[in-house]
């Protein structure tokens, strides 16, 4: 009862804050992203993938049954007769109900009635706690069959996306690194993508012998956004790189990108490349604003080279932290458990 009353006032504050955020976004010239809102409306196919609809509706049904079960148990505890209970389907929305004897309910004290009314919220809260606890302990429960911490396992690649193709990512690939950012799980993957998108383009240490003079002169021109291009627009294998030497401050070279950066380490300036005995320079890809060249390591396969907006890379694959220990184990089992636990934790809480 105490939790129900406090949750009621807390929900009013939460809804008020969400309303203010929504109004602020509507009146701002450049609205902030909706992901910053405390509460979000779930719209299937928009911010809820269609593939997760089954989890969503099952979680709603389980949450509704637990909610009404709480009302029923509290009513029996307060000596209120329970006429019956059941489940229903309103269009596509599943639900549950309990039928209490109204006369008994009106005869008990207001405190007893409040206990019955608040029992559903309490049971939904406990369901959320159980789901989050199971989600937190899932690596321990699945330890005999799956291990974590080795990288992010690819469970799905969007067909036709930048991550697909002969040298792209495939189901079962284990991503271990994005440029110089180590990936030990899905959270690291998202953090690395955000880090690469908000920081300057990474450079690569290249031996000066690979730089041919014919590639560096007279071919650079300025794009509309002010960045420089020195390769043909139709080139699928070459990329324009910028660098500096002791003579000139900024030069450009059109180089075959895979051969140029293969097995080379990352850098920011020429100073980062002075550890080798062979003279090396730091070559930085000359790309359009917000566009990045990202080297994705997924051994033992050849590195995938991505050129484009980092967000396109981020949402073109589905990943999981759990790597099967045995070949016959399906990587989707932990994903299904995680998705259902997340959906149950976000189940409805009625007042």
mmCIF file of C-alpha atoms in Angstrom:
data_model
loop_
_atom_site.group_PDB
_atom_site.id
_atom_site.type_symbol
_atom_site.label_atom_id
_atom_site.label_comp_id
_atom_site.label_asym_id
_atom_site.label_seq_id
_atom_site.Cartn_x
_atom_site.Cartn_y
_atom_site.Cartn_z
ATOM 1 C CA UNK A 1 0.000 0.000 0.000
ATOM 2 C CA UNK A 2 2.809 2.395 0.900
ATOM 3 C CA UNK A 3 4.624 1.587 -2.354
ATOM 4 C CA UNK A 4 1.443 2.106 -4.366
ATOM 5 C CA UNK A 5 0.810 5.557 -2.887
ATOM 6 C CA UNK A 6 4.422 6.658 -3.408
ATOM 7 C CA UNK A 7 4.418 5.274 -6.950
ATOM 8 C CA UNK A 8 1.247 7.243 -7.700
ATOM 9 C CA UNK A 9 2.896 10.557 -6.799
ATOM 10 C CA UNK A 10 6.099 9.515 -8.550
ATOM 11 C CA UNK A 11 4.226 8.701 -11.749
ATOM 12 C CA UNK A 12 2.633 12.162 -11.742
ATOM 13 C CA UNK A 13 6.090 13.737 -11.545
ATOM 14 C CA UNK A 14 7.384 11.445 -14.281
ATOM 15 C CA UNK A 15 4.495 12.243 -16.610
ATOM 16 C CA UNK A 16 4.871 15.963 -15.930
ATOM 17 C CA UNK A 17 8.564 15.880 -16.788
ATOM 18 C CA UNK A 18 7.827 13.968 -19.993
ATOM 19 C CA UNK A 19 5.175 16.555 -20.941
ATOM 20 C CA UNK A 20 7.627 19.423 -20.395
ATOM 21 C CA UNK A 21 10.294 17.674 -22.478
ATOM 22 C CA UNK A 22 7.800 17.107 -25.282
ATOM 23 C CA UNK A 23 6.667 20.746 -25.262
ATOM 24 C CA UNK A 24 10.295 21.925 -25.230
ATOM 25 C CA UNK A 25 11.068 19.787 -28.274
ATOM 26 C CA UNK A 26 7.998 21.057 -30.118
ATOM 27 C CA UNK A 27 8.930 24.715 -29.531
ATOM 28 C CA UNK A 28 12.673 24.367 -30.184
ATOM 29 C CA UNK A 29 14.056 25.162 -33.647
ATOM 30 C CA UNK A 30 16.312 22.116 -33.515
ATOM 31 C CA UNK A 31 14.470 19.565 -31.350
ATOM 32 C CA UNK A 32 16.504 17.188 -29.254
ATOM 33 C CA UNK A 33 16.354 13.476 -29.954
ATOM 34 C CA UNK A 34 13.364 11.593 -28.573
ATOM 35 C CA UNK A 35 15.764 9.100 -26.966
ATOM 36 C CA UNK A 36 16.421 11.699 -24.268
ATOM 37 C CA UNK A 37 12.833 11.519 -23.033
ATOM 38 C CA UNK A 38 12.180 9.760 -19.742
ATOM 39 C CA UNK A 39 9.116 8.001 -21.170
ATOM 40 C CA UNK A 40 8.511 7.048 -24.787
ATOM 41 C CA UNK A 41 5.406 5.908 -26.611
ATOM 42 C CA UNK A 42 5.949 2.418 -28.009
ATOM 43 C CA UNK A 43 4.926 2.311 -31.687
ATOM 44 C CA UNK A 44 5.369 -1.079 -33.414
ATOM 45 C CA UNK A 45 7.474 -0.726 -36.528
ATOM 46 C CA UNK A 46 8.790 2.710 -35.472
ATOM 47 C CA UNK A 47 10.657 2.397 -32.174
ATOM 48 C CA UNK A 48 9.667 -1.230 -31.570
ATOM 49 C CA UNK A 49 10.962 -3.725 -34.162
ATOM 50 C CA UNK A 50 8.262 -5.891 -35.706
ATOM 51 C CA UNK A 51 10.380 -8.930 -34.830
ATOM 52 C CA UNK A 52 9.878 -8.132 -31.132
ATOM 53 C CA UNK A 53 6.072 -7.843 -31.225
ATOM 54 C CA UNK A 54 5.621 -11.393 -29.925
ATOM 55 C CA UNK A 55 7.839 -10.660 -26.904
ATOM 56 C CA UNK A 56 6.006 -7.387 -26.334
ATOM 57 C CA UNK A 57 2.502 -8.876 -26.277
ATOM 58 C CA UNK A 58 3.547 -11.912 -24.225
ATOM 59 C CA UNK A 59 5.165 -9.580 -21.698
ATOM 60 C CA UNK A 60 1.987 -7.459 -21.557
ATOM 61 C CA UNK A 61 -0.092 -10.587 -20.979
ATOM 62 C CA UNK A 62 2.220 -11.881 -18.230
ATOM 63 C CA UNK A 63 2.318 -8.446 -16.622
ATOM 64 C CA UNK A 64 -1.477 -8.195 -16.728
ATOM 65 C CA UNK A 65 -1.983 -11.662 -15.232
ATOM 66 C CA UNK A 66 0.500 -10.949 -12.409
ATOM 67 C CA UNK A 67 -1.161 -7.579 -11.827
ATOM 68 C CA UNK A 68 -4.658 -9.046 -11.487
ATOM 69 C CA UNK A 69 -3.300 -11.971 -9.465
ATOM 70 C CA UNK A 70 -2.066 -9.398 -6.957
ATOM 71 C CA UNK A 71 -5.540 -7.859 -6.677
ATOM 72 C CA UNK A 72 -7.080 -11.309 -6.195
ATOM 73 C CA UNK A 73 -4.632 -12.415 -3.493
ATOM 74 C CA UNK A 74 -5.056 -9.129 -1.603
ATOM 75 C CA UNK A 75 -8.850 -9.422 -1.824
ATOM 76 C CA UNK A 76 -8.811 -12.944 -0.356
ATOM 77 C CA UNK A 77 -6.509 -11.736 2.398
ATOM 78 C CA UNK A 78 -9.015 -8.997 3.292
ATOM 79 C CA UNK A 79 -11.915 -11.511 3.288
ATOM 80 C CA UNK A 80 -13.430 -10.210 0.042
ATOM 81 C CA UNK A 81 -15.061 -12.895 -2.073
ATOM 82 C CA UNK A 82 -13.529 -13.550 -5.484
ATOM 83 C CA UNK A 83 -16.258 -14.312 -8.032
ATOM 84 C CA UNK A 84 -13.872 -15.225 -10.799
ATOM 85 C CA UNK A 85 -10.968 -14.220 -12.990
ATOM 86 C CA UNK A 86 -10.013 -14.469 -16.642
ATOM 87 C CA UNK A 87 -8.141 -13.113 -19.647
ATOM 88 C CA UNK A 88 -9.332 -11.209 -22.687
ATOM 89 C CA UNK A 89 -8.149 -9.834 -26.029
ATOM 90 C CA UNK A 90 -9.094 -6.277 -26.986
ATOM 91 C CA UNK A 91 -8.389 -6.083 -30.736
ATOM 92 C CA UNK A 92 -4.702 -7.118 -30.445
ATOM 93 C CA UNK A 93 -4.094 -6.026 -26.872
ATOM 94 C CA UNK A 94 -4.097 -8.898 -24.333
ATOM 95 C CA UNK A 95 -5.270 -8.389 -20.756
ATOM 96 C CA UNK A 96 -6.632 -10.013 -17.615
ATOM 97 C CA UNK A 97 -9.256 -9.237 -14.968
ATOM 98 C CA UNK A 98 -10.605 -10.298 -11.560
ATOM 99 C CA UNK A 99 -14.241 -10.099 -10.517
ATOM 100 C CA UNK A 100 -14.635 -9.121 -6.837
ATOM 101 C CA UNK A 101 -17.853 -9.260 -4.841
ATOM 102 C CA UNK A 102 -18.800 -5.567 -4.710
ATOM 103 C CA UNK A 103 -20.807 -5.813 -1.475
ATOM 104 C CA UNK A 104 -17.861 -7.268 0.429
ATOM 105 C CA UNK A 105 -15.557 -4.660 -1.077
ATOM 106 C CA UNK A 106 -17.786 -1.802 0.102
ATOM 107 C CA UNK A 107 -18.036 -3.189 3.646
ATOM 108 C CA UNK A 108 -14.319 -3.233 4.418
ATOM 109 C CA UNK A 109 -12.391 -0.170 5.608
ATOM 110 C CA UNK A 110 -10.767 2.317 3.193
ATOM 111 C CA UNK A 111 -7.315 1.100 4.265
ATOM 112 C CA UNK A 112 -8.234 -2.468 3.349
ATOM 113 C CA UNK A 113 -9.629 -1.312 0.008
ATOM 114 C CA UNK A 114 -6.424 0.612 -0.671
ATOM 115 C CA UNK A 115 -4.383 -2.532 0.002
ATOM 116 C CA UNK A 116 -6.391 -4.388 -2.612
ATOM 117 C CA UNK A 117 -6.122 -1.567 -5.151
ATOM 118 C CA UNK A 118 -2.349 -1.184 -4.656
ATOM 119 C CA UNK A 119 -1.568 -4.910 -4.764
ATOM 120 C CA UNK A 120 -1.467 -4.975 -8.564
ATOM 121 C CA UNK A 121 1.161 -2.245 -8.759
ATOM 122 C CA UNK A 122 3.247 -4.005 -6.116
ATOM 123 C CA UNK A 123 3.147 -7.309 -8.010
ATOM 124 C CA UNK A 124 4.159 -5.567 -11.244
ATOM 125 C CA UNK A 125 7.066 -3.990 -9.392
ATOM 126 C CA UNK A 126 8.160 -7.377 -8.064
ATOM 127 C CA UNK A 127 7.872 -8.820 -11.581
ATOM 128 C CA UNK A 128 10.170 -6.037 -12.782
ATOM 129 C CA UNK A 129 12.670 -6.803 -9.995
ATOM 130 C CA UNK A 130 12.655 -10.527 -10.845
ATOM 131 C CA UNK A 131 13.095 -9.832 -14.583
ATOM 132 C CA UNK A 132 15.990 -7.415 -13.995
ATOM 133 C CA UNK A 133 17.635 -9.821 -11.536
ATOM 134 C CA UNK A 134 17.369 -12.677 -14.029
ATOM 135 C CA UNK A 135 18.747 -10.410 -16.768
ATOM 136 C CA UNK A 136 21.679 -9.385 -14.558
ATOM 137 C CA UNK A 137 22.448 -12.998 -13.595
ATOM 138 C CA UNK A 138 21.885 -14.412 -17.095
ATOM 139 C CA UNK A 139 25.651 -14.790 -17.812
ATOM 140 C CA UNK A 140 25.937 -16.962 -14.680
ATOM 141 C CA UNK A 141 22.902 -19.083 -15.557
ATOM 142 C CA UNK A 142 24.157 -19.659 -19.115
ATOM 143 C CA UNK A 143 27.843 -20.040 -18.209
ATOM 144 C CA UNK A 144 27.945 -23.831 -18.891
ATOM 145 C CA UNK A 145 26.626 -23.259 -22.423
ATOM 146 C CA UNK A 146 27.702 -19.727 -23.374
ATOM 147 C CA UNK A 147 30.598 -17.440 -22.446
ATOM 148 C CA UNK A 148 30.873 -13.654 -22.516
ATOM 149 C CA UNK A 149 33.591 -10.996 -22.618
ATOM 150 C CA UNK A 150 35.254 -12.226 -25.830
ATOM 151 C CA UNK A 151 33.500 -9.806 -28.182
ATOM 152 C CA UNK A 152 30.127 -9.067 -29.784
ATOM 153 C CA UNK A 153 28.618 -12.001 -31.706
ATOM 154 C CA UNK A 154 26.708 -11.189 -34.901
ATOM 155 C CA UNK A 155 23.218 -12.703 -34.850
ATOM 156 C CA UNK A 156 21.737 -10.857 -37.847
ATOM 157 C CA UNK A 157 22.942 -8.666 -40.718
ATOM 158 C CA UNK A 158 20.454 -6.431 -42.533
ATOM 159 C CA UNK A 159 20.435 -7.453 -46.176
ATOM 160 C CA UNK A 160 21.700 -4.724 -48.475
ATOM 161 C CA UNK A 161 23.176 -2.746 -45.572
ATOM 162 C CA UNK A 162 26.789 -1.485 -45.424
ATOM 163 C CA UNK A 163 27.681 -4.486 -43.237
ATOM 164 C CA UNK A 164 26.580 -7.067 -45.819
ATOM 165 C CA UNK A 165 28.527 -8.276 -48.828
ATOM 166 C CA UNK A 166 31.417 -10.639 -49.613
ATOM 167 C CA UNK A 167 33.811 -8.848 -47.241
ATOM 168 C CA UNK A 168 31.196 -7.788 -44.734
ATOM 169 C CA UNK A 169 29.884 -9.424 -41.581
ATOM 170 C CA UNK A 170 28.119 -12.762 -41.384
ATOM 171 C CA UNK A 171 26.041 -14.655 -38.856
ATOM 172 C CA UNK A 172 28.340 -16.063 -36.172
ATOM 173 C CA UNK A 173 31.197 -13.566 -36.663
ATOM 174 C CA UNK A 174 32.787 -12.349 -33.425
ATOM 175 C CA UNK A 175 33.623 -8.631 -33.513
ATOM 176 C CA UNK A 176 36.612 -7.861 -31.280
ATOM 177 C CA UNK A 177 37.711 -4.365 -32.299
ATOM 178 C CA UNK A 178 36.637 -1.170 -34.054
ATOM 179 C CA UNK A 179 39.816 0.653 -35.067
ATOM 180 C CA UNK A 180 41.799 0.906 -31.798
ATOM 181 C CA UNK A 181 38.674 0.506 -29.623
ATOM 182 C CA UNK A 182 38.374 -2.943 -28.032
ATOM 183 C CA UNK A 183 34.964 -4.643 -28.157
ATOM 184 C CA UNK A 184 34.198 -7.126 -25.374
ATOM 185 C CA UNK A 185 30.421 -6.980 -25.677
ATOM 186 C CA UNK A 186 27.440 -5.213 -27.188
ATOM 187 C CA UNK A 187 27.773 -2.210 -24.875
ATOM 188 C CA UNK A 188 31.395 -1.759 -25.968
ATOM 189 C CA UNK A 189 30.257 -1.927 -29.596
ATOM 190 C CA UNK A 190 27.812 0.961 -29.111
ATOM 191 C CA UNK A 191 30.356 2.941 -27.060
ATOM 192 C CA UNK A 192 33.058 2.493 -29.708
ATOM 193 C CA UNK A 193 30.731 3.574 -32.522
ATOM 194 C CA UNK A 194 29.731 6.673 -30.559
ATOM 195 C CA UNK A 195 33.370 7.422 -29.760
ATOM 196 C CA UNK A 196 34.410 7.136 -33.414
ATOM 197 C CA UNK A 197 31.498 9.275 -34.616
ATOM 198 C CA UNK A 198 32.174 12.118 -32.154
ATOM 199 C CA UNK A 199 35.953 12.231 -32.588
ATOM 200 C CA UNK A 200 38.245 13.035 -35.481
ATOM 201 C CA UNK A 201 38.870 10.423 -38.133
ATOM 202 C CA UNK A 202 41.566 7.946 -37.134
ATOM 203 C CA UNK A 203 44.789 7.947 -39.145
ATOM 204 C CA UNK A 204 47.046 5.040 -40.162
ATOM 205 C CA UNK A 205 50.810 4.679 -40.082
ATOM 206 C CA UNK A 206 51.984 4.052 -43.668
ATOM 207 C CA UNK A 207 55.557 3.540 -44.856
ATOM 208 C CA UNK A 208 56.731 6.375 -47.063
ATOM 209 C CA UNK A 209 57.721 3.833 -49.727
ATOM 210 C CA UNK A 210 54.017 3.232 -50.400
ATOM 211 C CA UNK A 211 53.464 6.877 -51.296
ATOM 212 C CA UNK A 212 53.945 7.366 -55.027
ATOM 213 C CA UNK A 213 54.605 10.876 -56.244
ATOM 214 C CA UNK A 214 52.200 10.478 -59.159
ATOM 215 C CA UNK A 215 49.348 10.036 -56.710
ATOM 216 C CA UNK A 216 50.045 13.181 -54.727
ATOM 217 C CA UNK A 217 50.138 15.968 -57.279
ATOM 218 C CA UNK A 218 47.441 17.861 -59.127
ATOM 219 C CA UNK A 219 44.476 15.605 -58.366
ATOM 220 C CA UNK A 220 42.975 17.127 -55.225
ATOM 221 C CA UNK A 221 39.816 19.239 -55.450
ATOM 222 C CA UNK A 222 37.474 20.665 -52.843
ATOM 223 C CA UNK A 223 34.064 19.158 -52.211
ATOM 224 C CA UNK A 224 30.967 21.254 -51.542
ATOM 225 C CA UNK A 225 31.377 20.824 -47.781
ATOM 226 C CA UNK A 226 34.983 22.071 -47.894
ATOM 227 C CA UNK A 227 36.712 18.697 -47.572
ATOM 228 C CA UNK A 228 39.234 17.523 -50.151
ATOM 229 C CA UNK A 229 38.925 14.684 -52.685
ATOM 230 C CA UNK A 230 41.747 13.292 -54.811
ATOM 231 C CA UNK A 231 40.251 10.047 -56.210
ATOM 232 C CA UNK A 232 37.675 9.384 -58.886
ATOM 233 C CA UNK A 233 34.073 9.437 -57.730
ATOM 234 C CA UNK A 234 33.477 5.946 -59.116
ATOM 235 C CA UNK A 235 36.418 4.297 -57.377
ATOM 236 C CA UNK A 236 35.409 1.333 -55.187
ATOM 237 C CA UNK A 237 38.915 0.411 -54.011
ATOM 238 C CA UNK A 238 40.828 3.702 -53.683
ATOM 239 C CA UNK A 239 40.468 6.410 -51.065
ATOM 240 C CA UNK A 240 41.902 9.882 -50.670
ATOM 241 C CA UNK A 241 44.317 10.323 -47.741
ATOM 242 C CA UNK A 242 45.819 13.520 -46.367
ATOM 243 C CA UNK A 243 49.237 13.723 -44.716
ATOM 244 C CA UNK A 244 52.081 16.118 -44.050
ATOM 245 C CA UNK A 245 55.865 15.852 -44.284
ATOM 246 C CA UNK A 246 58.793 18.010 -43.355
ATOM 247 C CA UNK A 247 58.559 19.984 -46.601
ATOM 248 C CA UNK A 248 54.847 20.636 -47.137
ATOM 249 C CA UNK A 249 52.176 20.998 -44.490
ATOM 250 C CA UNK A 250 49.420 19.097 -46.272
ATOM 251 C CA UNK A 251 49.500 16.649 -49.153
ATOM 252 C CA UNK A 252 46.956 14.279 -50.629
ATOM 253 C CA UNK A 253 47.342 10.779 -52.009
ATOM 254 C CA UNK A 254 44.856 8.470 -53.719
ATOM 255 C CA UNK A 255 45.719 4.993 -52.457
ATOM 256 C CA UNK A 256 44.171 1.511 -52.526
ATOM 257 C CA UNK A 257 42.589 1.607 -49.103
ATOM 258 C CA UNK A 258 42.783 -2.073 -48.104
ATOM 259 C CA UNK A 259 46.433 -2.502 -49.084
ATOM 260 C CA UNK A 260 47.335 0.816 -47.485
ATOM 261 C CA UNK A 261 45.911 0.278 -44.004
ATOM 262 C CA UNK A 262 46.218 -3.506 -43.835
ATOM 263 C CA UNK A 263 48.242 -4.484 -40.743
ATOM 264 C CA UNK A 264 48.958 -0.803 -40.010
ATOM 265 C CA UNK A 265 48.371 0.690 -36.595
ATOM 266 C CA UNK A 266 46.270 3.755 -35.874
ATOM 267 C CA UNK A 267 47.669 7.224 -35.282
ATOM 268 C CA UNK A 268 46.734 10.871 -34.843
ATOM 269 C CA UNK A 269 49.979 12.597 -35.868
ATOM 270 C CA UNK A 270 53.286 11.641 -37.448
ATOM 271 C CA UNK A 271 54.799 11.413 -33.984
ATOM 272 C CA UNK A 272 52.701 8.305 -33.297
ATOM 273 C CA UNK A 273 54.427 6.548 -36.224
ATOM 274 C CA UNK A 274 58.058 7.189 -35.213
ATOM 275 C CA UNK A 275 58.507 3.923 -33.320
ATOM 276 C CA UNK A 276 59.458 1.912 -36.426
ATOM 277 C CA UNK A 277 62.899 1.876 -38.003
ATOM 278 C CA UNK A 278 61.241 2.322 -41.414
ATOM 279 C CA UNK A 279 60.136 5.950 -42.029
ATOM 280 C CA UNK A 280 56.363 6.199 -41.701
ATOM 281 C CA UNK A 281 53.781 8.950 -41.941
ATOM 282 C CA UNK A 282 50.300 9.262 -40.449
ATOM 283 C CA UNK A 283 47.769 9.192 -43.289
ATOM 284 C CA UNK A 284 44.239 10.362 -42.461
ATOM 285 C CA UNK A 285 41.329 9.535 -44.802
ATOM 286 C CA UNK A 286 39.949 12.684 -46.408
ATOM 287 C CA UNK A 287 36.208 12.099 -46.161
ATOM 288 C CA UNK A 288 33.064 14.183 -46.132
ATOM 289 C CA UNK A 289 31.925 15.672 -42.841
ATOM 290 C CA UNK A 290 30.504 13.120 -40.360
ATOM 291 C CA UNK A 291 31.652 10.269 -42.627
ATOM 292 C CA UNK A 292 34.183 7.822 -41.210
ATOM 293 C CA UNK A 293 36.405 4.988 -42.353
ATOM 294 C CA UNK A 294 36.085 2.267 -39.707
ATOM 295 C CA UNK A 295 38.102 -0.944 -39.663
ATOM 296 C CA UNK A 296 36.076 -3.746 -38.072
ATOM 297 C CA UNK A 297 38.096 -6.719 -36.818
ATOM 298 C CA UNK A 298 36.317 -10.077 -36.698
ATOM 299 C CA UNK A 299 39.043 -12.738 -36.779
ATOM 300 C CA UNK A 300 39.867 -15.043 -38.400
ATOM 301 C CA UNK A 301 38.112 -13.306 -41.325
ATOM 302 C CA UNK A 302 39.645 -10.350 -43.156
ATOM 303 C CA UNK A 303 38.896 -6.968 -41.604
ATOM 304 C CA UNK A 304 35.735 -5.296 -42.825
ATOM 305 C CA UNK A 305 36.258 -1.737 -44.042
ATOM 306 C CA UNK A 306 33.261 0.538 -43.589
ATOM 307 C CA UNK A 307 32.974 3.999 -45.153
ATOM 308 C CA UNK A 308 29.910 6.043 -44.233
ATOM 309 C CA UNK A 309 27.972 7.325 -41.257
ATOM 310 C CA UNK A 310 28.787 5.355 -38.077
ATOM 311 C CA UNK A 311 25.098 5.136 -37.161
ATOM 312 C CA UNK A 312 24.475 3.156 -40.366
ATOM 313 C CA UNK A 313 27.044 0.628 -39.212
ATOM 314 C CA UNK A 314 25.585 0.534 -35.711
ATOM 315 C CA UNK A 315 22.058 -0.350 -36.779
ATOM 316 C CA UNK A 316 22.883 -2.650 -39.688
ATOM 317 C CA UNK A 317 23.699 -5.618 -37.440
ATOM 318 C CA UNK A 318 22.185 -7.324 -34.403
ATOM 319 C CA UNK A 319 24.630 -8.492 -31.747
ATOM 320 C CA UNK A 320 24.748 -10.490 -28.529
ATOM 321 C CA UNK A 321 27.230 -10.833 -25.684
ATOM 322 C CA UNK A 322 26.814 -14.618 -25.498
ATOM 323 C CA UNK A 323 29.090 -16.887 -27.545
ATOM 324 C CA UNK A 324 28.088 -20.595 -27.736
ATOM 325 C CA UNK A 325 30.593 -23.051 -26.276
ATOM 326 C CA UNK A 326 29.287 -25.854 -28.497
ATOM 327 C CA UNK A 327 28.550 -25.772 -32.208
ATOM 328 C CA UNK A 328 24.962 -27.003 -31.996
ATOM 329 C CA UNK A 329 23.893 -24.235 -29.597
ATOM 330 C CA UNK A 330 21.883 -21.487 -31.277
ATOM 331 C CA UNK A 331 23.020 -17.893 -30.591
ATOM 332 C CA UNK A 332 19.397 -16.688 -30.538
ATOM 333 C CA UNK A 333 18.528 -18.412 -27.231
ATOM 334 C CA UNK A 334 20.241 -15.792 -25.006
ATOM 335 C CA UNK A 335 18.821 -13.050 -27.240
ATOM 336 C CA UNK A 336 15.291 -14.389 -26.731
ATOM 337 C CA UNK A 337 15.776 -14.540 -22.950
ATOM 338 C CA UNK A 338 17.260 -11.026 -22.849
ATOM 339 C CA UNK A 339 14.481 -9.588 -25.005
ATOM 340 C CA UNK A 340 11.732 -11.213 -22.944
ATOM 341 C CA UNK A 341 13.300 -10.046 -19.656
ATOM 342 C CA UNK A 342 13.614 -6.493 -20.997
ATOM 343 C CA UNK A 343 10.010 -6.551 -22.209
ATOM 344 C CA UNK A 344 8.795 -7.936 -18.859
ATOM 345 C CA UNK A 345 10.738 -5.284 -16.955
ATOM 346 C CA UNK A 346 8.938 -2.626 -19.027
ATOM 347 C CA UNK A 347 5.530 -4.246 -18.531
ATOM 348 C CA UNK A 348 2.526 -2.109 -17.710
ATOM 349 C CA UNK A 349 2.047 -0.748 -14.207
ATOM 350 C CA UNK A 350 -1.558 0.366 -13.651
ATOM 351 C CA UNK A 351 -2.711 2.645 -10.894
#
